[in-house]
Short mmCIF file of C-alpha atoms in Angstrom, two decimals:
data_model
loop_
_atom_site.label_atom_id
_atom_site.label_comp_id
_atom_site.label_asym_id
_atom_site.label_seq_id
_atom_site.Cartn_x
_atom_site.Cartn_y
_atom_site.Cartn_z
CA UNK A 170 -57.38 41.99 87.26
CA UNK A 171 -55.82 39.54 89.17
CA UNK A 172 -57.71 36.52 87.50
CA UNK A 173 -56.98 37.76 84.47
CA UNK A 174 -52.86 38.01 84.81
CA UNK A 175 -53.17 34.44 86.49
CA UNK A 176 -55.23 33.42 83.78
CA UNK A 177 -52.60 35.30 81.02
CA UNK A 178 -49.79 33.53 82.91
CA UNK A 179 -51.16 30.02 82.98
CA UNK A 180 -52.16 30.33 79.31
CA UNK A 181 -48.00 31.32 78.50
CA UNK A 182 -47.41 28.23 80.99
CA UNK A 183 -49.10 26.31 78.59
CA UNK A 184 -48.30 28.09 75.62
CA UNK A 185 -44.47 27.53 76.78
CA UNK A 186 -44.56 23.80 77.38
CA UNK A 187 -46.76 23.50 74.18
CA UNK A 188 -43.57 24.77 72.34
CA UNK A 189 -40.87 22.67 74.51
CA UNK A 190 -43.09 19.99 73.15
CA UNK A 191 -43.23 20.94 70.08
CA UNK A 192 -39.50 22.19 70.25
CA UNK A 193 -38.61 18.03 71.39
CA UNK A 194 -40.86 16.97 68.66
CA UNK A 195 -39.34 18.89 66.18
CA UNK A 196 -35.71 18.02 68.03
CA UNK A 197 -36.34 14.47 67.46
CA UNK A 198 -37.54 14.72 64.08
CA UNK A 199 -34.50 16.65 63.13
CA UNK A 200 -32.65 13.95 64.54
CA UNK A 201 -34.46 11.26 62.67
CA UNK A 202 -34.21 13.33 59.63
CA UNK A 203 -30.27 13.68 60.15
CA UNK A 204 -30.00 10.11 61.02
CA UNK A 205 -31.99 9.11 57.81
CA UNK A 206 -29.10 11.80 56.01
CA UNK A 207 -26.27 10.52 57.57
CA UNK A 208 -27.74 6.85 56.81
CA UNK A 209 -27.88 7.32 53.17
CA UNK A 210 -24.64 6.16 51.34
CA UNK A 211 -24.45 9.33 49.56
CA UNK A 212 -23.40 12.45 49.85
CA UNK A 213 -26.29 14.92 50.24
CA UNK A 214 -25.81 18.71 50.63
CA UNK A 215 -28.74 20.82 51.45
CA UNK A 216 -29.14 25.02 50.64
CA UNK A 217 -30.69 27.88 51.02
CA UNK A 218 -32.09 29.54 47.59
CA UNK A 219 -28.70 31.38 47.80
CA UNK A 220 -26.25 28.55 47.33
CA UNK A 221 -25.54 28.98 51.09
CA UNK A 222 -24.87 25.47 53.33
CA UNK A 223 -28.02 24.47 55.56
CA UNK A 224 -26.74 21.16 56.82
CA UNK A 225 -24.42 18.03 55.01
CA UNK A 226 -24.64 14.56 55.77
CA UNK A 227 -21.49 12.59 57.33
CA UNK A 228 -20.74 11.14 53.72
CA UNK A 229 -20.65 14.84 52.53
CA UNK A 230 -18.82 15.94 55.45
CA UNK A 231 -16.51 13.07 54.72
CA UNK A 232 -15.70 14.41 50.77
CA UNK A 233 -15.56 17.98 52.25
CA UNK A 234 -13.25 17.10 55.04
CA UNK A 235 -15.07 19.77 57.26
CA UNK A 236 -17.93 18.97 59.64
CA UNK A 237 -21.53 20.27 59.32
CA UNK A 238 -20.83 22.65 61.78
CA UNK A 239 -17.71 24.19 60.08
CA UNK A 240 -19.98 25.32 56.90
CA UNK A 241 -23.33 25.99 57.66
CA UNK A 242 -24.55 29.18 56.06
CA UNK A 243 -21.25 28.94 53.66
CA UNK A 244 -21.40 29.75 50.20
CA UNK A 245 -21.61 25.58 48.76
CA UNK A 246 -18.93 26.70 46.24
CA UNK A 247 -16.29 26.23 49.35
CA UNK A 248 -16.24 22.87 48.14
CA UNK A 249 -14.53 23.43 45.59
CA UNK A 250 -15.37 21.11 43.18
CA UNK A 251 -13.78 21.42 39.70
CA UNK A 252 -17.63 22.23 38.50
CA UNK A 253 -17.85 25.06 41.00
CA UNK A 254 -19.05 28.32 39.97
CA UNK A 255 -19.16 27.58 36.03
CA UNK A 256 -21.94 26.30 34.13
CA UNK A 257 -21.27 22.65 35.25
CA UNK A 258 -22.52 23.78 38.44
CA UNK A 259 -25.65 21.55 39.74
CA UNK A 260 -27.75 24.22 41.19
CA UNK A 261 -26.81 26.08 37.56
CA UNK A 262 -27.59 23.61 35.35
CA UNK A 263 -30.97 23.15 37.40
CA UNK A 264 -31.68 26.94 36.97
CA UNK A 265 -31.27 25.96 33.02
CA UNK A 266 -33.49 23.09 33.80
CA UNK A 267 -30.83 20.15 33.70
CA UNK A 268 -30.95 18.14 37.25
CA UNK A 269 -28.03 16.08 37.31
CA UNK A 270 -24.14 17.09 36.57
CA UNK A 271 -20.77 15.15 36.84
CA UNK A 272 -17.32 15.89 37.85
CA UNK A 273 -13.98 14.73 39.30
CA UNK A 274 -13.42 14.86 42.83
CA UNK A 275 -10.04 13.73 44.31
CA UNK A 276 -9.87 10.96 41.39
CA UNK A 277 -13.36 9.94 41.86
CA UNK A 278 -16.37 10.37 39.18
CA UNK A 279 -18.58 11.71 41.19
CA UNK A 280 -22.42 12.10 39.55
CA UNK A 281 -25.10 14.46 41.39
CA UNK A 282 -28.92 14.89 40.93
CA UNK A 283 -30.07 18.16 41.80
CA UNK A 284 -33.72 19.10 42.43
CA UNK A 285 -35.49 21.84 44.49
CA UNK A 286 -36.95 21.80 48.05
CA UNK A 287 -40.72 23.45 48.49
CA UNK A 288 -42.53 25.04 50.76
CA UNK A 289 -46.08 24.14 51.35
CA UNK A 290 -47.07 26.68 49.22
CA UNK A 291 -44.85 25.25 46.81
CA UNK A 292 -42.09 28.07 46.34
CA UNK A 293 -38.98 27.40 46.17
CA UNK A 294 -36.77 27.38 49.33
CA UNK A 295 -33.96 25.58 48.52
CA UNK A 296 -31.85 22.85 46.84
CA UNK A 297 -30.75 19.22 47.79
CA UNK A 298 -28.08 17.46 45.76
CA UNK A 299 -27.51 13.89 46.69
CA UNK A 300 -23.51 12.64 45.01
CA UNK A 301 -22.64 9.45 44.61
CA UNK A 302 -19.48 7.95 43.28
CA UNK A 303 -20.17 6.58 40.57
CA UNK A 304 -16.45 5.56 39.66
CA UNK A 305 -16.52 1.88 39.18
CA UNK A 306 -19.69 2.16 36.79
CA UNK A 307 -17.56 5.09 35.01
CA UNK A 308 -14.55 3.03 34.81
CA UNK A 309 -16.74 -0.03 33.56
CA UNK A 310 -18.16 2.18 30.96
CA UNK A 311 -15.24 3.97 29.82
CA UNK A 312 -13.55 0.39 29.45
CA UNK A 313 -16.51 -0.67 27.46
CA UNK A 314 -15.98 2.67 25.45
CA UNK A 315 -12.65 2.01 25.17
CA UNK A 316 -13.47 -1.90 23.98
CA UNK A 317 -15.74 -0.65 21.74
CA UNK A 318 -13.37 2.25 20.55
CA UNK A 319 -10.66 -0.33 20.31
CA UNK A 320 -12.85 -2.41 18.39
CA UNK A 321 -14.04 -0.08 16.10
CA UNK A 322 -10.34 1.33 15.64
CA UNK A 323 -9.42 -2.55 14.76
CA UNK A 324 -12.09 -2.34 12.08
CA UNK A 325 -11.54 0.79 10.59
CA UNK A 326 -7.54 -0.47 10.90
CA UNK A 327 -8.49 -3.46 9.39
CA UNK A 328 -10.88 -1.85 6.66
CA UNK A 329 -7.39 -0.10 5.87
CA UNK A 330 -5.78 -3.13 5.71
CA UNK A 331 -7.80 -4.36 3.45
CA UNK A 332 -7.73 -1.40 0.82
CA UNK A 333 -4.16 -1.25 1.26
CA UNK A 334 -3.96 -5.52 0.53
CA UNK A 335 -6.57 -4.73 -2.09
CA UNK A 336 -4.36 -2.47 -3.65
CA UNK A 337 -1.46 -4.47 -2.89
CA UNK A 338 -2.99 -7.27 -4.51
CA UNK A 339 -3.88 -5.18 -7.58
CA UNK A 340 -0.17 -4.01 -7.60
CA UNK A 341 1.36 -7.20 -7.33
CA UNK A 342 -0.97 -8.22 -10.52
CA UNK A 343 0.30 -5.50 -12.33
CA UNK A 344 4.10 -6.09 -11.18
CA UNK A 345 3.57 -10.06 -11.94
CA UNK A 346 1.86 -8.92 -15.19
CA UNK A 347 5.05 -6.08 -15.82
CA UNK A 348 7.58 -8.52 -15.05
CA UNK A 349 6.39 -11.39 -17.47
CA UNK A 350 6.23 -8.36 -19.96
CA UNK A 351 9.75 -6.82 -19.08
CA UNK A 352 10.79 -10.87 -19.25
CA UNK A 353 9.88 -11.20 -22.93
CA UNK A 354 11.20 -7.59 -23.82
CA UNK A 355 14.31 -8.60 -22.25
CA UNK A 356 14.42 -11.81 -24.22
CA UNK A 357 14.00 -10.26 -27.52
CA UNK A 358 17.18 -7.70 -26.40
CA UNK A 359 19.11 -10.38 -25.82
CA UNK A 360 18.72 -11.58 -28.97
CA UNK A 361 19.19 -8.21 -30.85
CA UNK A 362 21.97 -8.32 -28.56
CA UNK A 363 23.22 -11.47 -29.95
CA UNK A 364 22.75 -10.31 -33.76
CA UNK A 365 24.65 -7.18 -32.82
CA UNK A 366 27.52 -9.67 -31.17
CA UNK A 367 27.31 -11.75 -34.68
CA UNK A 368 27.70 -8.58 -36.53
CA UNK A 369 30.29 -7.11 -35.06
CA UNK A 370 31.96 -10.41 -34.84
CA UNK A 371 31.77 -10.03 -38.44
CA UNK A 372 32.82 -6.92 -39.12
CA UNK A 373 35.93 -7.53 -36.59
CA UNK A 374 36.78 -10.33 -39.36
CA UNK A 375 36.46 -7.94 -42.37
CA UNK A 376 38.11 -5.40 -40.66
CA UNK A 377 41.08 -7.58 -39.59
CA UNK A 378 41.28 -8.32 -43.25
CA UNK A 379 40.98 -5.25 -44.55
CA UNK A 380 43.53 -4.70 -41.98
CA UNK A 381 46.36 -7.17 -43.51
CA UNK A 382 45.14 -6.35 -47.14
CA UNK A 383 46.28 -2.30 -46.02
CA UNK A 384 49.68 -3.60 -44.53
CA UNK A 385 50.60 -5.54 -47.20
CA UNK A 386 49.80 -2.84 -49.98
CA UNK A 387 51.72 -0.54 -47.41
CA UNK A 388 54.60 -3.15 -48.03
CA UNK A 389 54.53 -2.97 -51.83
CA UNK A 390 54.00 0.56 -51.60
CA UNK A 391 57.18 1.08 -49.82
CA UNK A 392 58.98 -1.05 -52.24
CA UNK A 393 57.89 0.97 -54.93
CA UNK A 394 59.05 4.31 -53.25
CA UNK A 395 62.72 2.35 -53.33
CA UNK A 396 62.61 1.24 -56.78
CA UNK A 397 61.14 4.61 -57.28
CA UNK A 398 64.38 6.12 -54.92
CA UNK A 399 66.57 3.97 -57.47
CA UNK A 400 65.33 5.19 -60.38
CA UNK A 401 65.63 9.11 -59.59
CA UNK A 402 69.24 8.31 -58.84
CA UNK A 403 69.25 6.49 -61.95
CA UNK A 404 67.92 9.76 -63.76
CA UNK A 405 70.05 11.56 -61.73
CA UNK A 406 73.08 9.63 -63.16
CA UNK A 407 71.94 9.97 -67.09
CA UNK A 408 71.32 13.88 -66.75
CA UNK A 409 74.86 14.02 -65.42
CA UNK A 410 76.52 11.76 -68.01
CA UNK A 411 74.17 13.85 -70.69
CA UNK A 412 75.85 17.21 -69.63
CA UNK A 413 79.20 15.14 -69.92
CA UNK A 414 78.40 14.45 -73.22
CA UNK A 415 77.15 17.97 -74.09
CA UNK A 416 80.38 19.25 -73.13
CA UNK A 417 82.33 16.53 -75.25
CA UNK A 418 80.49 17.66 -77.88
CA UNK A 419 81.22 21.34 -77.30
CA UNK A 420 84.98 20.27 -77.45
CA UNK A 421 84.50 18.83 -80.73
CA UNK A 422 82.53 21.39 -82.04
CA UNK A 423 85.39 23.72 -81.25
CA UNK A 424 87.95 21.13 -82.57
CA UNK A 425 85.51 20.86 -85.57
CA UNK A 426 86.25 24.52 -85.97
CA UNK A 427 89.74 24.58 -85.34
CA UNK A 428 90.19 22.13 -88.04
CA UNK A 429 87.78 24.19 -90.45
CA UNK A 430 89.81 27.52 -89.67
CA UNK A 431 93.09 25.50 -90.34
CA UNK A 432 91.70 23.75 -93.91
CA UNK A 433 90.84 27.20 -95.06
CA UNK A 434 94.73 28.31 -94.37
CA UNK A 435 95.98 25.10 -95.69
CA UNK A 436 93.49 25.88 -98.94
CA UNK A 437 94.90 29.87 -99.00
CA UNK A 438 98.62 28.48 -98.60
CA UNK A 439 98.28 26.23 -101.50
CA UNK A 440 96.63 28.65 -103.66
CA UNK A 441 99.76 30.81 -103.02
CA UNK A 442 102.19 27.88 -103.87
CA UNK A 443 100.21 27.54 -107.00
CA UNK A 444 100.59 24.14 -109.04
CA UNK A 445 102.82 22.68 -106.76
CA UNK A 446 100.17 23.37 -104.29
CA UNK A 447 97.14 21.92 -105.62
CA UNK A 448 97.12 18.08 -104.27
CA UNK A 449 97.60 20.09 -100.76
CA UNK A 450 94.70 22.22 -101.81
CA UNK A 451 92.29 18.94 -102.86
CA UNK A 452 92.99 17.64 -99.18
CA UNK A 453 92.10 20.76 -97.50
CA UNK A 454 89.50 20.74 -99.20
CA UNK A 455 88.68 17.28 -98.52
CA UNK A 456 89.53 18.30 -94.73
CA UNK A 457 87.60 21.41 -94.53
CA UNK A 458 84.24 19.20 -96.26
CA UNK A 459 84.79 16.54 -93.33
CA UNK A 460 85.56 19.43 -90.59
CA UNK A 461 81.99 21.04 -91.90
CA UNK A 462 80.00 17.67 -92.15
CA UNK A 463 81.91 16.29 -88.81
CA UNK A 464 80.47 20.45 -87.44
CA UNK A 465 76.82 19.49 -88.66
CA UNK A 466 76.64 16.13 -87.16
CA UNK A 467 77.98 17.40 -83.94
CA UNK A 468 74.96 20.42 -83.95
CA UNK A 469 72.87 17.72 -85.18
CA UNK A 470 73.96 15.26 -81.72
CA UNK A 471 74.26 18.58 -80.18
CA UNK A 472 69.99 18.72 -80.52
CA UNK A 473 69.05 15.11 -80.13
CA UNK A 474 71.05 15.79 -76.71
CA UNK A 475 69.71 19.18 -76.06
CA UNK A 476 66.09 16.85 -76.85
CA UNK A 477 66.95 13.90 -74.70
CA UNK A 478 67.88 16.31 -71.57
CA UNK A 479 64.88 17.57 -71.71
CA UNK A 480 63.21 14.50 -71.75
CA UNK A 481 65.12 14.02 -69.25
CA UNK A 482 64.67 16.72 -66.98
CA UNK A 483 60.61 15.80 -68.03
CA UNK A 484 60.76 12.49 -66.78
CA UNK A 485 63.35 13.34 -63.49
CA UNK A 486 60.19 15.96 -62.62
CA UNK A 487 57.84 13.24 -63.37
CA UNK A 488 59.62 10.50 -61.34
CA UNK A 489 59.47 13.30 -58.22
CA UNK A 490 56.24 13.72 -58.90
CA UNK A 491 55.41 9.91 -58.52
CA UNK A 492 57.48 9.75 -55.39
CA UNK A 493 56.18 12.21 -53.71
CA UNK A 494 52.49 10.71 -55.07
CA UNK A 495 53.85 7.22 -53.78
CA UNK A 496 54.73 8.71 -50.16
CA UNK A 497 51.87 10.42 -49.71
CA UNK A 498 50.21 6.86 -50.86
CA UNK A 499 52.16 5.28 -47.88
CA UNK A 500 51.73 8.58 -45.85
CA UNK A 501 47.47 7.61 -46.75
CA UNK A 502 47.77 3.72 -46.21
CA UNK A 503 49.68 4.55 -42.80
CA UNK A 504 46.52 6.38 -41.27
CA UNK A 505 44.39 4.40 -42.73
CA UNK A 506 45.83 1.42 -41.04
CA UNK A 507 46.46 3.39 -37.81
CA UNK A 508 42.58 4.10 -38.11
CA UNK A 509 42.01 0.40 -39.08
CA UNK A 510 43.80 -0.48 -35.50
CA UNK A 511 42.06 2.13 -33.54
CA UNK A 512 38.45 0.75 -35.03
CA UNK A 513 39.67 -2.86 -34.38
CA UNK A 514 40.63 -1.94 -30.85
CA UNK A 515 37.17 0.20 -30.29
CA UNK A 516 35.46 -3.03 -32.14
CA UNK A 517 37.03 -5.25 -29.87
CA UNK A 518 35.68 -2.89 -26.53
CA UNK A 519 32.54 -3.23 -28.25
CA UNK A 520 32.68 -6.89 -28.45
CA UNK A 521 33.65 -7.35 -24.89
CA UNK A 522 30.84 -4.82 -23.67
CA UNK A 523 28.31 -6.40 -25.44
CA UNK A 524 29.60 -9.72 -24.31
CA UNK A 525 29.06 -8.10 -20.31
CA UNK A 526 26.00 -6.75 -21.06
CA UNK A 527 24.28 -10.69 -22.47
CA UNK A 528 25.74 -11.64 -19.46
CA UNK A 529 24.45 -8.77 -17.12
CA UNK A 530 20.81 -9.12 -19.57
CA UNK A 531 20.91 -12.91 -19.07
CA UNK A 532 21.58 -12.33 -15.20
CA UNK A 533 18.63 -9.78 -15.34
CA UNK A 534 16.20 -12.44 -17.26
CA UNK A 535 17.03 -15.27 -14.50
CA UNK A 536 16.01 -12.40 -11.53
CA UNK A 537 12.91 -11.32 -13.39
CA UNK A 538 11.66 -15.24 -13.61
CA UNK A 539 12.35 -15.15 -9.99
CA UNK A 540 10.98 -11.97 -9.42
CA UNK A 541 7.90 -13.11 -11.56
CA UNK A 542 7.88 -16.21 -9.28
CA UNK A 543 7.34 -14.24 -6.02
CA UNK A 544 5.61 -11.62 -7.51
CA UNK A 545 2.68 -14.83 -8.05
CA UNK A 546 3.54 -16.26 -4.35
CA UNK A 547 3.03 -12.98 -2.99
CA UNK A 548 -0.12 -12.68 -4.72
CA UNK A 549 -1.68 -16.19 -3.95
CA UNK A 550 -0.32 -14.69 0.29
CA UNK A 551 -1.60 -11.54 -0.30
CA UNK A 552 -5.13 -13.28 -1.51
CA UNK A 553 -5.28 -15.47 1.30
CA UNK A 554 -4.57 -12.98 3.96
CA UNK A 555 -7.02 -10.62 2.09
CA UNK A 556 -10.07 -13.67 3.27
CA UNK A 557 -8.58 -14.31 6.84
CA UNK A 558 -9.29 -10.34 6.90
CA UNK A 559 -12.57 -10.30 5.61
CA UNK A 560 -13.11 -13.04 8.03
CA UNK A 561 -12.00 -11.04 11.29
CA UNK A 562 -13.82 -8.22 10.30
CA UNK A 563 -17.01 -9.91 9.94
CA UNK A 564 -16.27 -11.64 13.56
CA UNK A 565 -15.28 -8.38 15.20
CA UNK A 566 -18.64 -6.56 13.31
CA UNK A 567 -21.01 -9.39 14.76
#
């Protein structure tokens, strides 16, 4: 019994320093294998199947500001990296069969590979994800992006460039074309203009004429209305002096009859003195024949008067009539010479407006040659700049 617990005992003895051996084997291979980590000039973080920290190397200790100690068996997401716990994750995008992922830690572009650690039986134990910074290379290619976007904007500016000079070009064609156009349809309004200038010219002449030919049968007119003036007083005058003479005849009618009334007494006297009488009686009788023939001559002046006032009265209402004809002749010739003056005048605007606008057509013609002129420089630029494109864009494409 005692053989066999000295036997039991040296076996453990052995047993024991078997596994201090093994123990310093294993010691020194976990210091190799930390060594090797902390060699490597990357960051590599090893875990558990659960995400949870087994050991870091210095560079990872470095980005994580903690030391190996600090986090073992912590969740990896206290590193907090900006890919941490979304589907950027490494170990995530490894469970969806992706093995490397990228992010941005403390300014840096950091890229990590990601890949499982197995057993011996080839299950899966854990993870390893080995970061470097890959910042320089990520700057170099985003500058070579950015060249290349820069280039490619250049081209797509200058393909752009080139529709718009294109169209430009086919614009300043047209305007060069337009403007030689708008040059001769100018031309030929300046020359209706000019017609229209002679014209009026022309009619300012006949007007101005027609003008003095109205003023001076406006003179003559007026001298008409005076002898015209004259005459009704003239009229005037013989009506009156006919009434004078009507009454003068009156009074000799009456006298006429007076002497009648007084031969017929003489003639009844004398036939009462009877012979001695009858010599008085032949020269009443003589009387009374003259008073009667002196009675009908008066009735007979008496009518030719009576006639003649009419005639007259006829011709005094006819002279009126004329007179007031002859001022409304003058009243007629007055507007039409007031009109004559206020066409003249408007003529005359017309003249002087038409006279502006040669000279604002002519000044138009002289900027549309040199509009036309730079319209064709512009074009012969526009071409040439059109080929030093093309040219750059072929360089820029090669």
């Amino acid at each position: 019994m005692t053989l066999i617990f000295i036997l039991i005992i040296i076996i453990l003895i052995f047993t024991i320093i078997f596994c201090l051996k093994k123990i310093q084997s294993l010691s020194k291979q976990v210091e190799i294998f930390t060594g090797v980590l902390d060699a490597m000039p990357f960051s590599v973080s090893v875990t558990d199947i659960n995400k949870n920290w087994i050991i870091v190397n210095k560079v990872a200790e470095t980005l994580l500001k903690r030391n190996r100690k600090q986090i073992k068996g912590k969740p990896c997401s206290e590193w907090k990296c900006p890919a941490c716990n979304t589907p950027d994750c490494g170990i995530t995008r490894l469970e969806n069969g992706k093995k490397t992922t990228q992010c941005n830690i403390d300014g840096m572009e950091m890229l990590t590979d990601v890949n499982y650690i197995l057993s011996y039986s080839g299950q899966r134990i854990g993870h390893i994800e080995i970061t470097q910074d890959i910042t320089p290379f990520s700057q170099s290619m985003q500058q070579n992006l950015s060249h290349e976007q820069l280039l490619k904007e250049i081209s797509d500016g200058l393909d752009k460039f080139l529709k718009i000079s294109n169209y430009v070009n086919s614009s300043a064609t047209d305007l060069s074309s337009n403007a030689a156009k708008q040059s001769d349809i100018t031309q030929k309004f300046i020359t209706s203009t000019n017609e229209l200038f002679n014209g009026l010219k022309n009619n300012i002449a006949q007007m101005t004429e027609t003008n003095k030919i109205s003023l001076t049968a406006k003179d003559k007119t007026n001298i008409g209305t005076e002898y015209m003036k004259n005459l009704i007083i003239t009229m005037d005058e013989i009506n009156k002096s006919s009434t004078n003479i009507s009454e003068v005849i009156k009074i000799i009618e009456n006298i006429s009859s007076q002497t009648n009334l007084l031969a017929l007494n003489a003639a009844i006297e004398s036939a009462r003195a009877g012979e001695a009488g009858k010599g008085f009686a032949v020269v009443s009788n003589e009387i009374r024949d003259l008073a009667t023939k002196s009675s009908d001559t008066v009735k007979d002046i008496e009518n030719i008067i009576k006639v003649s006032l009419n005639n007259v009265q006829k011709g005094l209402t006819l002279v009126n009539d004329t007179s007031i004809a002859l001022t409304n002749i003058v009243n007629a010739i007055d507007d039409t010479v007031e009109i004559s003056n206020s066409l003249l005048q408007s003529s005359e605007q017309q003249k002087q407006f038409i006279t502006q606008l040669n000279e604002g057509t002519t000044q138009l013609v002289n900027i549309n040659e040199i509009n036309v002129s730079t319209a064709d420089n512009n074009l012969k630029i526009n071409t040439d700049m059109i080929s030093e494109i093309e040219k750059l864009k072929n360089v820029i494409e090669k």
